[in-house]
mmCIF file of C-alpha atoms in Angstrom:
data_model
loop_
_atom_site.group_PDB
_atom_site.id
_atom_site.type_symbol
_atom_site.label_atom_id
_atom_site.label_comp_id
_atom_site.label_asym_id
_atom_site.label_seq_id
_atom_site.Cartn_x
_atom_site.Cartn_y
_atom_site.Cartn_z
ATOM 1 C CA MET K 28 86.489 71.230 130.287
ATOM 2 C CA ALA K 29 87.802 74.773 129.820
ATOM 3 C CA THR K 30 87.586 76.311 126.355
ATOM 4 C CA PRO K 31 91.062 76.516 124.731
ATOM 5 C CA THR K 32 92.343 80.062 124.394
ATOM 6 C CA ILE K 33 95.089 81.744 122.429
ATOM 7 C CA LYS K 34 97.098 84.796 123.413
ATOM 8 C CA LEU K 35 97.441 86.841 120.259
ATOM 9 C CA LYS K 36 100.059 89.571 120.043
ATOM 10 C CA SER K 37 98.247 92.581 118.590
ATOM 11 C CA ARG K 38 98.392 96.340 118.420
ATOM 12 C CA TYR K 39 96.132 99.349 118.105
ATOM 13 C CA TYR K 40 96.589 103.057 117.436
ATOM 14 C CA ARG K 41 96.233 105.089 120.619
ATOM 15 C CA ALA K 42 94.764 108.424 119.562
ATOM 16 C CA LEU K 43 94.841 110.125 122.961
ATOM 17 C CA PRO K 44 96.232 112.394 124.108
ATOM 18 C CA ILE K 45 96.294 113.884 120.654
ATOM 19 C CA ASP K 46 99.654 115.557 121.264
ATOM 20 C CA ASP K 47 101.270 112.165 121.940
ATOM 21 C CA PRO K 48 99.534 109.400 119.933
ATOM 22 C CA GLY K 49 101.138 106.121 118.937
ATOM 23 C CA LEU K 50 100.876 102.360 118.512
ATOM 24 C CA GLU K 51 100.209 100.271 121.612
ATOM 25 C CA GLU K 52 100.986 96.546 121.849
ATOM 26 C CA VAL K 53 98.512 94.254 123.593
ATOM 27 C CA HIS K 54 98.105 90.519 124.001
ATOM 28 C CA LEU K 55 94.482 89.569 123.385
ATOM 29 C CA GLU K 56 93.200 86.413 125.038
ATOM 30 C CA LEU K 57 90.789 84.811 122.581
ATOM 31 C CA GLU K 58 88.687 81.711 123.066
ATOM 32 C CA ILE K 59 89.096 79.300 120.147
ATOM 33 C CA GLY K 60 85.396 78.524 119.938
ATOM 34 C CA HIS K 61 84.383 82.187 120.068
ATOM 35 C CA THR K 62 86.832 83.458 117.435
ATOM 36 C CA ALA K 63 86.563 83.129 113.647
ATOM 37 C CA LEU K 64 89.100 83.675 110.891
ATOM 38 C CA VAL K 65 87.414 85.607 108.077
ATOM 39 C CA GLY K 66 88.524 85.559 104.451
ATOM 40 C CA MET K 67 87.185 88.699 102.777
ATOM 41 C CA HIS K 68 86.723 89.095 98.999
ATOM 42 C CA GLY K 69 89.416 86.761 97.671
ATOM 43 C CA TRP K 70 88.791 87.126 93.951
ATOM 44 C CA ASN K 71 90.379 84.909 91.314
ATOM 45 C CA ILE K 72 91.038 87.529 88.633
ATOM 46 C CA GLY K 73 94.564 86.833 87.437
ATOM 47 C CA CYS K 74 94.757 83.537 89.360
ATOM 48 C CA PRO K 75 95.360 80.160 87.664
ATOM 49 C CA ASP K 76 91.682 79.236 88.157
ATOM 50 C CA GLY K 77 90.242 82.620 87.178
ATOM 51 C CA PRO K 78 89.803 85.020 84.281
ATOM 52 C CA PRO K 79 92.980 86.747 83.134
ATOM 53 C CA VAL K 80 93.656 90.402 83.822
ATOM 54 C CA ASP K 81 92.286 92.532 80.983
ATOM 55 C CA MET K 82 94.194 95.785 80.544
ATOM 56 C CA ARG K 83 91.074 97.472 79.155
ATOM 57 C CA PHE K 84 89.363 97.372 82.558
ATOM 58 C CA CYS K 85 90.189 98.595 86.050
ATOM 59 C CA VAL K 86 88.253 96.089 88.161
ATOM 60 C CA GLY K 87 88.870 93.700 91.024
ATOM 61 C CA MET K 88 92.066 94.864 92.682
ATOM 62 C CA GLY K 89 92.421 97.527 90.012
ATOM 63 C CA TRP K 90 95.961 97.608 88.678
ATOM 64 C CA PRO K 91 98.294 94.669 87.968
ATOM 65 C CA GLN K 92 100.559 95.345 90.953
ATOM 66 C CA SER K 93 97.833 94.902 93.577
ATOM 67 C CA THR K 94 96.269 92.023 91.664
ATOM 68 C CA SER K 95 99.564 90.149 91.664
ATOM 69 C CA GLU K 96 100.183 90.944 95.323
ATOM 70 C CA ALA K 97 96.710 89.719 96.282
ATOM 71 C CA GLY K 98 97.433 86.440 94.503
ATOM 72 C CA ARG K 99 100.681 86.046 96.408
ATOM 73 C CA ILE K 100 98.983 86.841 99.725
ATOM 74 C CA MET K 101 96.222 84.303 99.118
ATOM 75 C CA ALA K 102 98.763 81.568 98.402
ATOM 76 C CA GLU K 103 101.487 82.427 100.898
ATOM 77 C CA VAL K 104 99.598 83.965 103.827
ATOM 78 C CA MET K 105 95.839 83.388 103.763
ATOM 79 C CA ARG K 106 95.773 79.698 102.873
ATOM 80 C CA PRO K 107 98.408 78.727 105.478
ATOM 81 C CA ALA K 108 96.547 80.758 108.114
ATOM 82 C CA MET K 109 93.277 79.049 107.191
ATOM 83 C CA ASP K 110 94.897 75.615 107.408
ATOM 84 C CA ARG K 111 96.373 76.441 110.804
ATOM 85 C CA ALA K 112 92.979 77.629 112.022
ATOM 86 C CA ARG K 113 91.298 74.464 110.768
ATOM 87 C CA ALA K 114 93.857 72.261 112.500
ATOM 88 C CA ALA K 115 93.290 74.139 115.767
ATOM 89 C CA GLY K 116 89.497 73.981 115.548
ATOM 90 C CA LEU K 117 89.155 77.726 115.003
ATOM 91 C CA PRO K 118 86.205 78.415 112.654
ATOM 92 C CA VAL K 119 86.953 79.751 109.163
ATOM 93 C CA CYS K 120 84.327 81.941 107.463
ATOM 94 C CA HIS K 121 84.172 83.441 103.988
ATOM 95 C CA VAL K 122 82.630 86.751 102.899
ATOM 96 C CA GLU K 123 82.020 87.649 99.273
ATOM 97 C CA THR K 124 80.159 90.155 97.145
ATOM 98 C CA ASP K 125 76.755 89.291 95.747
ATOM 99 C CA TRP K 126 78.026 90.450 92.348
ATOM 100 C CA MET K 127 79.125 86.835 91.973
ATOM 101 C CA ASP K 128 75.830 85.293 93.081
ATOM 102 C CA ALA K 129 75.430 83.554 89.716
ATOM 103 C CA GLN K 130 78.560 81.595 90.598
ATOM 104 C CA TYR K 131 77.050 80.544 93.949
ATOM 105 C CA PRO K 132 73.385 79.616 93.397
ATOM 106 C CA ASP K 133 73.322 77.864 96.782
ATOM 107 C CA VAL K 134 73.956 81.159 98.636
ATOM 108 C CA ALA K 135 70.824 83.272 99.070
ATOM 109 C CA SER K 136 71.084 86.599 97.244
ATOM 110 C CA ARG K 137 68.939 89.737 97.377
ATOM 111 C CA ARG K 138 70.379 91.163 94.178
ATOM 112 C CA ASP K 139 67.933 91.453 91.312
ATOM 113 C CA PRO K 140 69.917 90.892 88.104
ATOM 114 C CA HIS K 141 67.001 92.218 86.087
ATOM 115 C CA THR K 142 67.022 95.606 87.792
ATOM 116 C CA GLU K 143 69.865 97.719 86.502
ATOM 117 C CA PRO K 144 70.794 100.916 88.376
ATOM 118 C CA THR K 145 70.056 104.171 86.610
ATOM 119 C CA TYR K 146 72.918 106.637 86.237
ATOM 120 C CA SER K 147 73.019 110.165 84.965
ATOM 121 C CA ALA K 148 75.085 110.781 81.864
ATOM 122 C CA GLU K 149 77.839 112.284 84.016
ATOM 123 C CA GLN K 150 77.809 109.356 86.443
ATOM 124 C CA GLN K 151 78.049 106.886 83.580
ATOM 125 C CA ALA K 152 80.888 108.829 82.035
ATOM 126 C CA MET K 153 82.801 108.663 85.329
ATOM 127 C CA LEU K 154 82.176 104.915 85.681
ATOM 128 C CA ASP K 155 83.351 104.329 82.133
ATOM 129 C CA ARG K 156 86.424 106.462 82.746
ATOM 130 C CA ALA K 157 87.265 104.717 85.991
ATOM 131 C CA HIS K 158 86.538 101.109 85.104
ATOM 132 C CA GLY K 159 86.011 100.729 81.356
ATOM 133 C CA GLU K 160 82.860 100.658 79.267
ATOM 134 C CA GLN K 161 80.295 98.026 80.274
ATOM 135 C CA TYR K 162 82.711 96.672 82.869
ATOM 136 C CA MET K 163 80.001 94.874 84.843
ATOM 137 C CA THR K 164 79.280 92.566 81.893
ATOM 138 C CA ASN K 165 82.384 92.665 79.689
ATOM 139 C CA SER K 166 85.274 92.680 82.140
ATOM 140 C CA PRO K 167 86.785 89.859 84.245
ATOM 141 C CA LEU K 168 84.433 91.035 87.013
ATOM 142 C CA ALA K 169 81.575 89.257 85.217
ATOM 143 C CA HIS K 170 83.294 85.872 85.483
ATOM 144 C CA MET K 171 85.177 86.053 88.762
ATOM 145 C CA ARG K 172 84.579 83.864 91.774
ATOM 146 C CA ARG K 173 86.459 83.125 94.967
ATOM 147 C CA ALA K 174 89.984 81.941 94.281
ATOM 148 C CA GLU K 175 90.149 78.188 94.670
ATOM 149 C CA ILE K 176 93.145 78.327 96.994
ATOM 150 C CA ILE K 177 91.072 80.069 99.688
ATOM 151 C CA ALA K 178 87.677 78.561 98.843
ATOM 152 C CA PRO K 179 85.454 77.185 101.614
ATOM 153 C CA GLN K 180 86.233 73.630 102.675
ATOM 154 C CA GLY K 181 83.940 71.061 104.207
ATOM 155 C CA ASP K 182 81.039 72.697 106.006
ATOM 156 C CA GLU K 183 82.523 76.206 106.000
ATOM 157 C CA HIS K 184 80.059 78.919 105.085
ATOM 158 C CA LEU K 185 80.184 81.761 102.568
ATOM 159 C CA PHE K 186 78.183 84.939 103.220
ATOM 160 C CA PHE K 187 77.062 87.878 101.117
ATOM 161 C CA TYR K 188 75.397 90.029 103.786
ATOM 162 C CA SER K 189 76.241 91.384 107.230
ATOM 163 C CA ASP K 190 72.944 90.395 108.852
ATOM 164 C CA VAL K 191 73.123 86.808 107.601
ATOM 165 C CA PHE K 192 76.757 86.613 108.735
ATOM 166 C CA ASP K 193 75.754 88.039 112.113
ATOM 167 C CA GLU K 194 72.946 85.495 112.528
ATOM 168 C CA TYR K 195 75.341 82.633 111.892
ATOM 169 C CA LEU K 196 78.039 83.990 114.221
ATOM 170 C CA ARG K 197 75.584 84.514 117.067
ATOM 171 C CA ALA K 198 74.307 80.961 116.689
ATOM 172 C CA GLN K 199 77.908 79.767 117.007
ATOM 173 C CA ASN K 200 78.656 82.084 119.978
ATOM 174 C CA ILE K 201 81.433 83.799 118.021
ATOM 175 C CA ASP K 202 82.292 87.314 119.158
ATOM 176 C CA THR K 203 85.728 87.993 117.627
ATOM 177 C CA LEU K 204 86.638 88.212 113.927
ATOM 178 C CA ILE K 205 90.176 88.081 112.505
ATOM 179 C CA TYR K 206 90.087 89.566 109.011
ATOM 180 C CA MET K 207 92.193 88.683 105.993
ATOM 181 C CA GLY K 208 91.582 89.646 102.378
ATOM 182 C CA PHE K 209 90.836 92.548 100.142
ATOM 183 C CA ALA K 210 90.876 95.355 99.608
ATOM 184 C CA THR K 211 92.217 96.916 102.795
ATOM 185 C CA ASP K 212 91.033 100.413 101.931
ATOM 186 C CA MET K 213 87.598 99.442 100.657
ATOM 187 C CA CYS K 214 85.803 96.162 101.338
ATOM 188 C CA VAL K 215 87.648 95.098 104.493
ATOM 189 C CA LEU K 216 86.679 98.383 106.134
ATOM 190 C CA GLY K 217 83.117 98.875 105.025
ATOM 191 C CA ALA K 218 81.587 96.278 102.707
ATOM 192 C CA GLU K 219 78.901 93.802 103.759
ATOM 193 C CA GLY K 220 80.485 91.581 106.388
ATOM 194 C CA GLY K 221 83.451 93.938 106.793
ATOM 195 C CA ALA K 222 84.778 95.522 109.961
ATOM 196 C CA ARG K 223 82.525 98.590 110.221
ATOM 197 C CA PRO K 224 79.188 96.777 109.912
ATOM 198 C CA MET K 225 80.343 93.946 112.156
ATOM 199 C CA LEU K 226 81.779 96.284 114.803
ATOM 200 C CA ALA K 227 78.376 97.993 114.830
ATOM 201 C CA ARG K 228 76.866 94.587 115.640
ATOM 202 C CA GLY K 229 79.153 94.183 118.634
ATOM 203 C CA TYR K 230 82.057 92.108 117.312
ATOM 204 C CA ARG K 231 85.688 92.601 118.240
ATOM 205 C CA CYS K 232 87.584 93.028 114.965
ATOM 206 C CA ILE K 233 91.237 92.227 114.255
ATOM 207 C CA LEU K 234 93.089 92.747 110.967
ATOM 208 C CA MET K 235 95.896 90.436 109.886
ATOM 209 C CA ARG K 236 97.915 93.196 108.322
ATOM 210 C CA ASP K 237 100.220 91.070 106.146
ATOM 211 C CA ALA K 238 97.188 89.200 104.786
ATOM 212 C CA THR K 239 95.758 92.190 102.945
ATOM 213 C CA VAL K 240 96.572 94.838 100.357
ATOM 214 C CA GLY K 241 94.707 97.911 99.192
ATOM 215 C CA VAL K 242 93.739 99.031 95.708
ATOM 216 C CA GLU K 243 97.085 100.604 94.958
ATOM 217 C CA THR K 244 97.817 102.537 91.791
ATOM 218 C CA PRO K 245 101.188 101.945 90.131
ATOM 219 C CA GLU K 246 102.312 105.186 91.789
ATOM 220 C CA SER K 247 101.185 104.253 95.314
ATOM 221 C CA PHE K 248 102.117 100.566 95.249
ATOM 222 C CA PRO K 249 105.832 100.863 96.098
ATOM 223 C CA GLU K 250 104.994 102.529 99.434
ATOM 224 C CA ARG K 251 101.631 100.730 99.904
ATOM 225 C CA LEU K 252 100.005 104.075 100.662
ATOM 226 C CA ALA K 253 96.381 102.874 100.456
ATOM 227 C CA THR K 254 97.164 99.729 102.439
ATOM 228 C CA ARG K 255 99.021 101.543 105.188
ATOM 229 C CA TYR K 256 96.410 104.249 105.628
ATOM 230 C CA ALA K 257 93.542 101.759 105.690
ATOM 231 C CA THR K 258 95.433 99.687 108.268
ATOM 232 C CA HIS K 259 95.856 102.860 110.328
ATOM 233 C CA LEU K 260 92.106 103.534 110.164
ATOM 234 C CA PHE K 261 91.397 99.983 111.274
ATOM 235 C CA GLU K 262 93.870 100.148 114.168
ATOM 236 C CA TRP K 263 92.603 103.564 115.209
ATOM 237 C CA SER K 264 88.836 103.229 115.158
ATOM 238 C CA LEU K 265 87.759 99.672 114.337
ATOM 239 C CA GLY K 266 89.855 97.307 116.404
ATOM 240 C CA TYR K 267 93.308 95.771 116.456
ATOM 241 C CA SER K 268 95.838 94.294 114.048
ATOM 242 C CA THR K 269 98.157 91.320 114.150
ATOM 243 C CA THR K 270 100.386 89.379 111.744
ATOM 244 C CA SER K 271 100.257 85.876 110.326
ATOM 245 C CA ALA K 272 103.463 85.054 112.217
ATOM 246 C CA ASP K 273 101.944 86.092 115.546
ATOM 247 C CA PHE K 274 98.753 84.196 114.697
ATOM 248 C CA ALA K 275 100.838 81.078 114.020
ATOM 249 C CA ILE K 276 102.756 81.502 117.278
ATOM 250 C CA ALA K 277 99.503 81.861 119.214
ATOM 251 C CA LEU K 278 98.060 78.681 117.685
ATOM 252 C CA ASP K 279 101.297 76.755 118.139
ATOM 253 C CA HIS K 280 101.001 77.362 121.871
ATOM 254 C CA THR K 281 97.416 76.086 121.970
ATOM 255 C CA PRO K 282 96.628 72.382 122.539
ATOM 256 C CA LEU K 283 94.949 70.784 119.521
ATOM 257 C CA PRO K 284 91.288 69.778 119.992
#
């Protein structure tokens, strides 16, 4: 029996020729069994099941605007996309930071909580200025976990590291990753399990561009400057992008398993 496929409307940024660049639309044919939907860094700071936002610290999604928007995206975009993927038999994977390994003792971690990094006085001053004093232990960061609304279900796996994620994907014959989550301009691009390290391992990467937001300051949030530029970088040099609506259309035209 042939493997079910979806035709996903996508786009990428055509860089060449450099005097006439622009967005190009493509329809990617993806095999259901070889494609995974990836939820990246869906933290519960400010969510009903998580620690409240603390105005003394700039952590998580940073400022209240992006934190609120991430919460909306998790509820209105990511969870419906995950449920659609599950119904269609498309694997759903979860990638998180090992900062929260105490919350997930069943996930193997390489982080040594007893070994604290050493910073120069100037480095520490910059960290304190940027995030708040002792933010790793005193801020909501210390108590966050994955938001319940996008938590793994059933036998879905959560990963901290690119190589462990890669080992699992290869065992499942998965070669294409559709990313959702946060933050567009940081973790989605380059963190463990993000697009850059997984592209380097040979995976085709796709960003669901309405299922993500960057770490926007109050000044940049109205125009989504960080989000838009990170999306551009992804579309230019890492892969393709799509939308949740086009993902839904593609699955709706695929026979259920």
